[in-house]
Amino acid sequence: MTEEVVALDVSNMPASRSSRTTLSEAVVPVDAPLDMKDDMVDDTTYPDVSLGLPLDVVDDTTHVDVDAQITMPNEISAVLPLSISNEEKHMKAAQQWQNTITGVGQRFSGVHEFREALRKYAIAHQFAFRYKKNDSHRVTVKCKAEGCPWRIHASRLSTTQLICIKKMNATHTCEGAVVTTGYQATRSWVASIIMEKLKVFPNYKPKDIVNDIKQEYGIQLNYFQAWRGKEIAKEQLQGSYKEAYSQLPFFCEKIMETNPGSFATFTTKEDSSFHRLFVSFHASLYGFQQGCRPLLFLDSISLKSKYQGTLLAATAADGDDGVFPVAFSVVDAETDDNWHWFLLQLKSALPTSRPITFVADREKGLRESIAEIFQGSFHGYCLRYLTDQLLKDLKGQFSHEVKRLMVEDFYAAAYAPRPESFQRCLESIKSISLEAYNWLIQSEPMNWANAFFQGARYNHMASNFGELFYRWASEAHELPITQMVDVIRGKIMELFYTRRTDSNQWMTRLTPSMEEKLEKETVKVRPLQVLLSGGNTFEVRGDTIEVVDIDHWDCSCKGWQLTGLPCCHAIAVVGCIGRSPYEYCSRYFTTESYRLTYSESVHPIPNVDRPMEKDSSLVAVTVTPPPTRRPPGRPTTKRFGSQEVVKRQLQCSRCKGVGHNKSTCKELL
């Protein structure tokens, strides 16, 4: 098999601003032997990378004719006159490569170094060459021009890895390459070019790589080439994805060693491939048990790493309604079994007797797993997931406006504190769609409606508290698994320190957001009239008549029970009996509890990237990457938080019907 490398083709046309370039570079090794290809793909370290670096070997036989402009380094171009030609620029840039090949007897550390020197030499002397022999121990090259005697042969010195030039005819009878051939840049070449920039900009996008290389080199890459080149560059910078999985035993051991009381465990499949990893730091477990409401949000985040996977997250709400990370897990896929396993690990890490309210999707086996593993706890369905499912299951044509109204009524029904207001909202939906009404009635309102829910969810109706994990995972999803987990650990560590430091400056009894909510309720007290009903029960009159039981922290408006803060009716009663409303606020909202939540620290894990010790007791445990791998192309993204839940439908301007426009309307004119 032969491989062609085409160097420079100097155009005879004069330079002009309308022409992109008058100097073309086309350098390509084509159809290399398989062993040589593998060697060159693996050899992606280029100590002398410059803007004029030629192309590496190709991975396929698709050719594209490309003109590439050779640009100058900044320190040189800054002193060049504006009228200098592209050819002169190139010659100055290539002068440093004219003596990379000196003649017979010159030695190189290996074939990779020799090939690199040969490419630069060809660029500097402006000729094209072709490989006649090319493997790991010998390379024979001749000038591509027919009849030209230039030739070079190098082979390995016996008992060494050194490559030495044995024969060379340095005479050219040709005028260099008179035509260019099509070529493709290889992923290893792309990796070498973008390496330095990727260090500074970790989120360097493939489309930007394509644009930059086109602009700087005149080489047109496709998206896949840029994506693969970035993958290789990342692996060189960050370490091997495959090795990271093999380090999981050592990594889990280090987590529990540096953060005593933490949980870190993993499982593999029968073929030793990675299955799932669970991590919960002691600081998170302690903070949740000591200062957070018994309220957990479960959510999942699809990872866009090389081996895909999903991150399962359990988060809580601190006293200031901030997201508090409790535990997370990296699994090969989001399945019923993996959620069940995650909850089992969470139960082991949280040996608490108090009932916990979970806010989560009702699908993926969560309904059964929560009831089985956390007996006596409550499961509040996430409204976001319910809304998506409702709109998906609805049949028939509904306009965007109609769907929006139904969703608004659905949320109003969920937040309604009493059964009568809940029913009014459902009747409004029924007037729009009987099918939607029946769907909601059959969706177990006792698990999502405030009017019937038995647990305490503090008016948190959606499980998108996982947004914090989503942001963290988005920043680290392209890292090997151990580094990704350590980035999340670092984010948790930083979060705890920042919130602990900030709360030390607070002078209020409640956290800032709760102080604000209490103040808003206090403002509503002025027009209210309090009447003693008997004992510790009071009647409060305003726009409505409410009954307040001060001993049981109960108001008929249900605002006190739903939020954990006294409503305006309760505050009015508290003022009448000469007490402070702070005495009737949930302890979870106090500054003292908030500080207790973040009182423990997450500690660093040194030597995350260090290979597993040979004498470790875990050396016999083998973990390999999961069989699933990310497909080429841009991965899809999952949107969190507020989002439009329905798509706008076509509406005919002629008949006002939906699902079509006037051009396809069947109504008669």
XYZ file of C-alpha atoms in Angstrom:
669
model
C 0.000 0.000 0.000
C 1.257 3.494 -0.765
C 0.704 6.800 0.881
C 0.922 10.153 -0.828
C 1.960 13.389 0.783
C 1.494 16.583 -1.181
C 3.363 19.660 -0.049
C 3.104 23.157 -1.402
C 1.749 24.312 -4.734
C 2.792 27.850 -5.498
C 0.248 29.604 -7.671
C 1.446 31.759 -10.542
C -1.522 34.051 -10.090
C -0.842 37.431 -8.475
C -2.134 38.004 -4.963
C -5.424 39.844 -4.614
C -7.889 40.659 -1.854
C -10.673 38.849 -3.696
C -8.680 35.623 -3.623
C -8.479 33.867 -0.295
C -4.932 32.676 -0.896
C -2.288 32.457 -3.590
C -0.386 29.736 -1.804
C -1.918 26.317 -1.338
C -0.896 23.643 1.066
C -2.055 20.126 0.480
C -0.268 17.546 2.562
C -1.716 14.106 3.051
C -0.610 10.603 3.825
C -3.190 8.326 2.170
C -4.073 4.646 2.512
C -1.394 3.798 5.058
C -0.947 0.218 6.285
C -3.127 -0.609 9.278
C -0.257 -0.957 11.718
C 1.156 2.341 10.619
C -2.266 4.002 10.964
C -2.652 2.787 14.518
C 0.802 3.990 15.417
C 0.135 7.411 14.043
C -3.277 7.806 15.641
C -1.787 6.974 19.017
C 1.152 9.301 18.480
C -0.630 12.584 19.043
C 2.098 14.476 20.880
C 3.681 17.118 18.686
C 6.321 19.160 20.537
C 6.940 21.415 17.532
C 3.356 22.161 16.517
C 3.178 25.310 14.416
C 0.696 26.942 12.130
C 2.360 25.396 9.072
C 2.215 21.814 10.373
C 1.250 19.356 7.599
C -1.432 16.752 7.853
C -1.155 13.342 9.424
C -2.432 10.086 7.911
C -6.059 9.752 6.897
C -8.559 7.318 8.367
C -10.590 6.855 5.209
C -10.323 7.273 1.465
C -12.635 10.248 1.026
C -10.772 13.173 -0.561
C -11.710 16.818 -0.625
C -9.796 19.433 -2.622
C -8.858 22.200 -0.219
C -6.653 25.277 -0.487
C -5.003 26.072 2.810
C -3.465 29.392 3.669
C -0.246 29.323 5.657
C -0.401 32.037 8.311
C 2.491 33.540 10.216
C 3.193 33.501 13.940
C 2.153 36.714 15.669
C 5.658 37.829 16.498
C 6.689 37.627 12.810
C 3.556 38.923 11.112
C 3.561 42.001 13.316
C 6.750 43.331 11.689
C 6.013 42.329 8.083
C 4.948 45.007 5.598
C 1.304 44.852 4.611
C 2.176 44.286 0.961
C 4.144 41.093 1.542
C 2.894 38.169 -0.535
C 1.512 34.955 0.854
C 4.390 33.069 -0.763
C 6.971 35.206 1.027
C 5.155 34.757 4.317
C 5.170 31.013 3.863
C 8.855 30.914 2.935
C 9.779 32.807 6.091
C 7.634 30.475 8.198
C 9.060 27.359 6.551
C 12.735 28.392 6.742
C 13.021 26.806 10.173
C 12.153 23.425 8.590
C 14.613 23.452 5.690
C 17.217 21.455 7.606
C 14.984 19.011 9.458
C 16.445 16.402 7.088
C 20.235 16.702 6.760
C 21.273 13.482 5.036
C 22.592 9.939 5.509
C 23.374 9.063 9.093
C 20.832 11.392 10.684
C 19.033 9.642 13.514
C 15.575 10.003 15.009
C 13.976 8.630 18.156
C 11.398 6.697 16.137
C 9.354 6.573 12.962
C 6.962 9.196 14.271
C 9.717 11.769 14.669
C 11.129 10.892 11.220
C 7.753 11.272 9.504
C 7.226 14.579 11.254
C 10.605 15.879 10.101
C 9.937 14.634 6.565
C 6.656 16.522 6.319
C 8.222 19.778 7.466
C 11.139 19.277 5.080
C 8.751 18.796 2.156
C 6.845 21.959 3.038
C 10.044 23.964 3.292
C 11.357 22.719 -0.070
C 7.957 22.740 -1.785
C 7.617 19.290 -3.216
C 5.277 16.342 -2.890
C 6.349 12.857 -1.867
C 4.968 9.365 -1.817
C 5.557 6.532 0.657
C 6.841 3.341 -0.958
C 7.365 1.518 2.321
C 6.017 2.667 5.625
C 5.897 0.598 8.792
C 7.209 0.654 12.349
C 10.846 -0.152 11.430
C 11.452 1.189 7.915
C 10.305 4.065 5.727
C 11.073 4.567 2.038
C 9.922 7.730 0.290
C 10.311 9.095 -3.236
C 9.351 12.329 -4.923
C 5.878 12.187 -6.375
C 6.919 13.796 -9.659
C 7.379 11.208 -12.396
C 11.075 10.583 -13.137
C 12.430 12.768 -10.315
C 15.380 10.983 -8.610
C 14.818 12.413 -5.109
C 14.575 9.492 -2.721
C 15.152 8.700 0.942
C 15.272 5.472 2.937
C 15.444 5.147 6.732
C 15.295 2.071 8.921
C 15.655 1.037 12.530
C 19.091 0.484 14.022
C 19.296 -3.055 15.332
C 18.602 -3.591 19.065
C 17.340 0.014 19.368
C 14.237 2.068 18.615
C 16.300 4.659 16.725
C 15.544 5.321 13.065
C 18.521 6.217 10.907
C 18.645 7.577 7.330
C 20.523 4.923 5.327
C 20.158 6.286 1.778
C 19.249 9.670 0.358
C 19.347 11.279 -3.067
C 18.724 14.972 -2.415
C 18.611 15.995 -6.078
C 15.365 17.197 -7.634
C 14.829 17.396 -11.392
C 11.197 18.407 -10.972
C 9.772 21.790 -10.143
C 7.883 20.548 -7.122
C 4.235 19.644 -7.008
C 2.440 21.131 -9.979
C -0.990 20.000 -8.873
C -2.618 19.453 -5.543
C -4.626 16.445 -4.506
C -7.557 16.217 -2.151
C -6.997 15.161 1.409
C -8.586 15.012 4.813
C -7.127 16.086 8.136
C -6.863 13.294 10.661
C -8.179 13.444 14.186
C -4.645 13.241 15.619
C -3.583 16.267 13.576
C -6.642 18.203 14.699
C -5.872 17.224 18.304
C -2.330 18.546 18.037
C -3.542 21.847 16.604
C -6.252 22.556 19.203
C -4.417 21.185 22.262
C -3.227 24.504 23.672
C -6.499 26.303 23.044
C -8.457 23.469 24.641
C -6.471 23.949 27.848
C -7.648 27.551 28.048
C -11.175 26.929 26.723
C -12.404 23.470 27.882
C -15.779 24.099 26.184
C -14.174 24.655 22.777
C -16.972 23.534 20.456
C -16.437 21.361 17.363
C -18.145 23.938 15.146
C -15.685 26.557 16.405
C -12.804 24.168 15.738
C -14.052 23.773 12.162
C -14.243 27.553 11.698
C -10.854 28.251 13.292
C -8.959 25.628 11.293
C -10.654 26.807 8.102
C -9.639 30.373 8.860
C -6.096 29.632 10.038
C -5.156 26.758 7.734
C -7.678 26.863 4.916
C -8.572 23.261 5.650
C -12.264 22.375 5.622
C -13.084 19.818 8.314
C -16.452 18.229 8.859
C -18.101 18.196 12.276
C -17.113 14.605 13.009
C -13.415 15.222 12.342
C -13.401 18.176 14.726
C -15.339 16.218 17.331
C -12.976 13.239 17.169
C -9.935 15.510 17.268
C -11.280 17.172 20.379
C -11.870 13.749 21.986
C -8.233 12.768 21.444
C -6.957 16.118 22.716
C -9.138 15.856 25.818
C -7.873 12.356 26.539
C -4.300 13.569 26.306
C -5.035 16.478 28.636
C -7.302 14.713 31.100
C -6.221 11.102 30.988
C -7.817 7.992 29.604
C -11.533 7.377 30.079
C -10.827 3.655 30.221
C -8.195 4.008 32.944
C -10.583 6.135 35.009
C -12.997 3.206 35.308
C -10.187 0.924 36.439
C -9.366 3.450 39.197
C -12.888 3.390 40.691
C -12.000 0.970 43.540
C -9.087 3.161 44.567
C -11.230 6.296 44.150
C -14.079 5.052 46.372
C -11.532 3.988 48.969
C -10.038 7.500 48.950
C -13.433 9.213 49.297
C -14.205 7.332 52.509
C -10.649 7.761 53.774
C -10.525 11.542 53.292
C -14.180 12.123 54.281
C -14.952 9.706 57.159
C -18.637 8.860 57.418
C -19.163 9.188 53.672
C -20.640 6.512 51.409
C -18.971 5.563 48.128
C -19.707 2.261 46.454
C -19.938 0.819 42.954
C -21.058 -2.329 41.189
C -20.038 -4.036 37.967
C -21.791 -6.433 35.650
C -20.810 -10.046 35.073
C -18.333 -9.034 32.384
C -16.662 -6.568 34.817
C -18.044 -3.567 32.929
C -19.169 -0.551 34.952
C -22.760 -0.633 36.174
C -23.324 2.076 38.806
C -21.613 4.317 41.361
C -23.144 5.903 44.488
C -21.565 8.817 46.387
C -22.781 10.733 49.422
C -20.428 12.820 51.542
C -20.611 12.917 55.331
C -21.090 16.694 55.314
C -24.204 16.295 53.150
C -25.682 13.496 55.256
C -25.035 15.366 58.495
C -26.408 18.647 57.143
C -29.599 17.011 55.889
C -30.313 15.227 59.146
C -29.513 18.198 61.378
C -30.845 21.219 59.539
C -32.979 20.354 56.512
C -36.668 19.628 56.220
C -37.428 15.899 55.701
C -37.987 16.631 52.034
C -36.023 15.042 49.170
C -36.197 15.701 45.440
C -35.260 12.933 43.008
C -34.259 13.744 39.463
C -32.055 12.429 36.669
C -29.620 14.069 34.266
C -28.433 12.483 31.025
C -24.658 12.634 30.717
C -22.968 13.468 27.442
C -19.688 11.776 28.275
C -17.878 9.343 26.021
C -19.701 6.380 27.579
C -22.981 8.262 28.108
C -24.771 7.176 31.298
C -27.122 9.022 33.625
C -26.632 10.931 36.854
C -29.293 10.302 39.522
C -29.512 13.015 42.158
C -31.163 13.375 45.566
C -31.352 16.983 46.738
C -33.006 18.772 49.634
C -34.083 22.355 50.421
C -32.108 24.243 53.050
C -33.637 26.809 55.383
C -33.264 29.558 52.775
C -34.890 27.385 50.064
C -31.527 26.820 48.421
C -30.625 23.522 46.770
C -28.809 21.217 49.193
C -26.970 18.238 47.583
C -27.493 15.005 49.521
C -26.390 12.141 47.264
C -25.808 11.300 43.627
C -25.158 8.275 41.503
C -23.677 7.628 38.058
C -25.391 4.693 36.357
C -25.117 3.131 32.916
C -28.787 3.906 32.154
C -31.907 5.244 33.852
C -33.854 2.076 34.659
C -36.266 0.902 37.339
C -33.552 -1.368 38.735
C -30.964 1.418 38.957
C -33.402 3.740 40.743
C -34.228 0.916 43.171
C -30.517 0.394 43.851
C -29.969 4.131 44.330
C -32.755 4.333 46.923
C -31.352 1.297 48.753
C -27.966 3.022 49.055
C -29.671 6.239 50.136
C -31.552 4.359 52.849
C -28.278 2.872 54.129
C -26.669 6.311 54.181
C -29.674 7.956 55.921
C -30.653 5.825 58.912
C -33.444 8.156 60.023
C -36.733 7.338 61.678
C -38.560 10.513 60.621
C -40.853 10.122 57.605
C -39.479 11.722 54.460
C -41.497 13.344 51.705
C -40.158 12.566 48.239
C -40.933 14.803 45.281
C -40.315 12.749 42.146
C -41.730 11.307 38.968
C -44.250 8.508 39.471
C -42.700 6.479 36.633
C -39.409 4.517 36.404
C -40.452 2.295 39.296
C -40.142 5.148 41.793
C -43.658 4.778 43.139
C -43.073 1.139 44.103
C -39.454 1.577 45.244
C -40.156 4.545 47.533
C -43.079 2.768 49.184
C -41.011 -0.397 49.671
C -37.683 1.059 50.837
C -38.846 4.124 52.796
C -41.923 2.731 54.508
C -44.102 5.362 56.149
C -42.768 8.107 53.877
C -44.743 10.125 51.324
C -44.404 10.442 47.557
C -45.479 13.717 45.990
C -45.657 13.532 42.216
C -43.641 16.126 40.323
C -46.000 18.493 38.491
C -43.528 18.997 35.667
C -43.535 15.301 34.779
C -47.306 15.064 35.209
C -47.816 18.007 32.865
C -45.604 16.460 30.202
C -47.484 13.180 30.459
C -50.901 14.850 30.381
C -50.149 16.747 27.187
C -48.608 13.655 25.637
C -51.647 11.488 26.382
C -54.239 14.015 25.252
C -55.868 13.067 21.987
C -57.513 15.412 19.569
C -56.536 18.851 18.364
C -56.015 21.562 20.984
C -54.592 24.970 20.212
C -51.575 26.310 22.002
C -53.775 28.734 23.944
C -56.166 25.996 25.073
C -53.320 23.796 26.291
C -51.817 26.721 28.170
C -55.107 27.376 29.945
C -55.436 23.721 30.904
C -51.916 23.698 32.358
C -52.653 26.871 34.335
C -55.823 25.313 35.784
C -53.923 22.119 36.560
C -51.285 23.994 38.562
C -53.970 26.021 40.325
C -55.688 22.770 41.315
C -52.398 21.367 42.641
C -51.675 24.453 44.768
C -55.278 24.837 45.986
C -55.248 24.431 49.769
C -58.829 23.130 50.184
C -60.955 20.534 48.353
C -63.580 23.046 47.220
C -61.051 25.278 45.451
C -59.401 22.169 43.997
C -62.735 21.064 42.538
C -63.416 24.478 41.011
C -60.134 24.278 39.086
C -60.938 20.787 37.840
C -64.372 21.907 36.691
C -62.681 24.617 34.663
C -60.550 21.940 32.968
C -63.649 19.789 32.433
C -65.314 22.621 30.519
C -62.362 22.538 28.106
C -61.721 18.797 27.819
C -63.536 15.905 29.459
C -60.593 13.684 28.549
C -58.125 15.894 30.457
C -60.503 16.011 33.433
C -60.783 12.226 33.568
C -57.007 11.853 33.187
C -56.386 14.087 36.204
C -59.019 12.359 38.328
C -57.324 9.013 37.618
C -53.797 10.335 38.261
C -54.081 9.968 42.058
C -54.589 13.598 43.181
C -53.763 12.569 46.763
C -50.136 12.424 45.552
C -49.974 15.834 43.900
C -52.765 18.094 45.206
C -52.202 20.158 48.353
C -55.850 19.683 49.284
C -55.332 15.925 49.799
C -51.601 15.296 50.237
C -50.778 13.841 53.641
C -47.068 14.642 53.745
C -45.306 17.997 54.124
C -43.844 19.253 50.853
C -43.749 22.925 51.874
C -45.350 23.993 48.579
C -42.484 22.505 46.548
C -44.380 20.888 43.703
C -41.622 19.989 41.194
C -38.474 17.901 41.450
C -36.312 20.269 39.418
C -34.151 20.996 42.462
C -31.686 18.876 40.484
C -30.878 21.931 38.332
C -27.794 22.562 40.476
C -26.463 19.088 39.709
C -27.344 19.645 36.062
C -25.124 22.738 35.898
C -22.288 20.968 37.661
C -22.563 17.885 35.473
C -22.708 20.059 32.350
C -19.357 21.555 33.263
C -17.754 18.169 33.951
C -19.614 15.627 31.805
C -16.794 15.395 29.263
C -14.250 14.383 31.904
C -13.371 10.771 32.813
C -15.717 9.435 35.486
C -13.396 9.879 38.476
C -12.566 13.444 37.503
C -16.231 14.243 36.855
C -17.182 13.018 40.326
C -14.314 14.971 41.840
C -15.428 18.152 40.068
C -18.886 17.679 41.614
C -17.222 17.079 44.986
C -15.290 20.330 44.549
C -18.516 22.190 43.732
C -20.166 20.800 46.875
C -17.116 21.756 48.939
C -17.184 25.295 47.570
C -20.956 25.589 48.067
C -20.718 24.548 51.729
C -17.887 26.974 52.441
C -19.574 29.926 50.708
C -22.946 29.434 52.405
C -21.358 28.818 55.801
C -19.332 32.035 55.450
C -22.315 34.064 54.236
C -24.637 32.858 57.017
C -22.122 33.945 59.656
C -22.926 37.533 58.664
C -26.686 37.186 59.112
C -28.193 39.103 62.031
C -31.799 37.871 61.692
C -33.483 34.974 63.494
C -34.750 33.501 60.238
C -32.921 33.067 56.951
C -33.206 36.073 54.590
C -35.844 34.592 52.263
C -37.996 33.422 55.178
C -37.695 36.793 56.916
C -38.994 38.381 53.729
C -41.944 35.978 53.504
C -42.828 36.537 57.151
C -42.673 40.296 56.646
C -45.080 40.078 53.693
C -47.588 38.162 55.813
C -47.197 40.649 58.681
C -48.188 43.528 56.373
C -51.542 41.795 55.731
C -52.447 41.743 59.438
C -53.610 45.370 59.866
C -57.217 45.030 58.540
C -57.859 41.694 60.309
C -60.122 41.350 63.385
C -59.460 38.612 65.972
C -62.285 37.099 68.062
C -61.738 34.605 70.880
C -63.737 31.478 70.160
C -62.804 29.369 73.176
C -59.611 27.965 74.605
C -56.790 28.431 72.147
C -59.048 28.616 69.109
C -59.576 32.017 67.504
C -61.760 33.430 64.776
C -60.077 35.840 62.382
C -62.204 38.062 60.150
C -61.077 39.844 57.012
C -61.983 39.182 53.413
C -62.746 35.677 54.646
C -63.456 34.155 58.047
C -60.727 31.751 59.196
C -60.282 29.661 62.334
C -56.844 29.499 63.964
C -55.804 26.774 66.439
C -52.700 28.261 68.009
C -51.722 25.088 69.886
C -51.757 22.848 66.820
C -50.284 25.462 64.456
C -53.362 25.175 62.286
C -55.308 27.704 60.259
C -58.323 26.905 58.126
C -56.691 28.759 55.202
C -54.014 25.990 55.260
C -51.247 28.519 54.580
C -49.519 27.816 57.912
C -49.447 24.051 57.382
C -48.367 24.219 53.749
C -45.414 26.574 54.197
C -44.187 26.103 57.771
C -44.489 29.863 58.366
C -47.466 31.447 60.205
C -49.998 32.981 57.835
C -51.387 36.495 58.356
C -54.318 35.079 60.385
C -51.964 33.243 62.740
C -49.734 36.331 63.088
C -52.790 38.386 64.017
C -53.678 35.897 66.755
C -50.074 35.707 68.003
C -50.007 39.489 68.304
C -53.211 39.472 70.341
C -51.863 37.028 72.914
C -48.590 38.932 73.219
C -46.296 36.362 71.643
C -43.717 36.628 68.894
C -44.442 35.132 65.458
C -40.874 33.743 65.445
C -41.975 31.243 68.083
C -44.402 29.753 65.576
C -42.032 29.340 62.631
C -40.616 25.974 61.648
C -37.194 25.446 63.210
C -35.828 24.571 59.779
C -36.117 28.233 58.757
C -33.962 29.619 61.574
C -30.469 30.960 60.967
C -29.241 28.586 63.638
C -30.489 25.534 61.739
C -29.085 26.909 58.483
C -25.634 27.232 59.993
C -25.934 23.714 61.355
C -26.803 22.495 57.852
C -23.471 23.711 56.499
C -21.387 23.206 59.640
C -19.431 20.214 58.281
C -16.919 20.427 55.439
C -16.246 18.343 52.346
C -12.541 17.545 52.159
C -10.324 17.306 49.063
C -9.325 13.939 47.619
C -5.598 14.060 46.747
C -4.132 12.077 43.875
C -7.425 11.505 42.097
C -5.610 10.609 38.886
C -2.976 8.403 40.494
C -3.022 4.811 39.230
C -4.160 2.168 41.664
C -1.410 0.874 43.951
C -0.202 -2.581 43.076
C -0.251 -3.717 46.681
C -3.778 -2.459 47.260
C -6.296 -4.956 48.554
C -8.580 -3.895 45.708
C -6.129 -4.628 42.932
C -8.025 -7.807 42.022
C -11.208 -5.794 41.265
C -11.442 -5.052 37.557
C -13.714 -2.325 36.209
C -14.006 -1.723 32.470
C -16.057 0.934 30.637
C -19.725 0.174 29.949
C -20.528 -1.191 26.484
C -22.586 1.864 25.549
C -20.703 4.636 23.782
C -21.766 8.070 22.672
C -22.768 8.198 18.995
C -21.052 10.767 16.767
C -22.580 14.157 16.293
C -23.947 16.758 18.621
C -25.646 15.210 21.667
C -29.163 16.230 22.601
C -29.706 18.345 25.673
C -32.248 18.042 28.435
C -33.891 21.271 29.482
C -34.626 22.001 33.108
C -36.611 24.588 34.950
C -39.266 26.763 33.492
C -39.961 25.864 29.910
C -42.785 25.980 27.449
C -44.625 22.715 27.868
C -46.655 22.810 24.664
C -45.841 23.562 21.044
C -47.781 26.118 19.081
C -50.124 24.500 16.591
C -51.067 25.713 13.160
C -54.303 27.669 12.965
C -56.112 28.317 9.714
C -56.756 31.994 9.017
C -59.703 31.054 6.798
C -61.819 28.661 8.865
C -60.083 29.255 12.246
C -59.535 25.511 12.584
C -56.352 24.050 14.016
C -53.888 21.566 12.573
C -53.652 23.170 9.112
C -53.215 26.506 7.377
C -55.227 28.259 4.662
C -53.231 26.692 1.817
C -54.404 23.229 2.851
C -57.835 24.265 4.089
C -60.672 22.215 2.619
C -63.359 24.779 3.358
C -65.012 26.265 0.268
C -64.311 29.878 -0.527
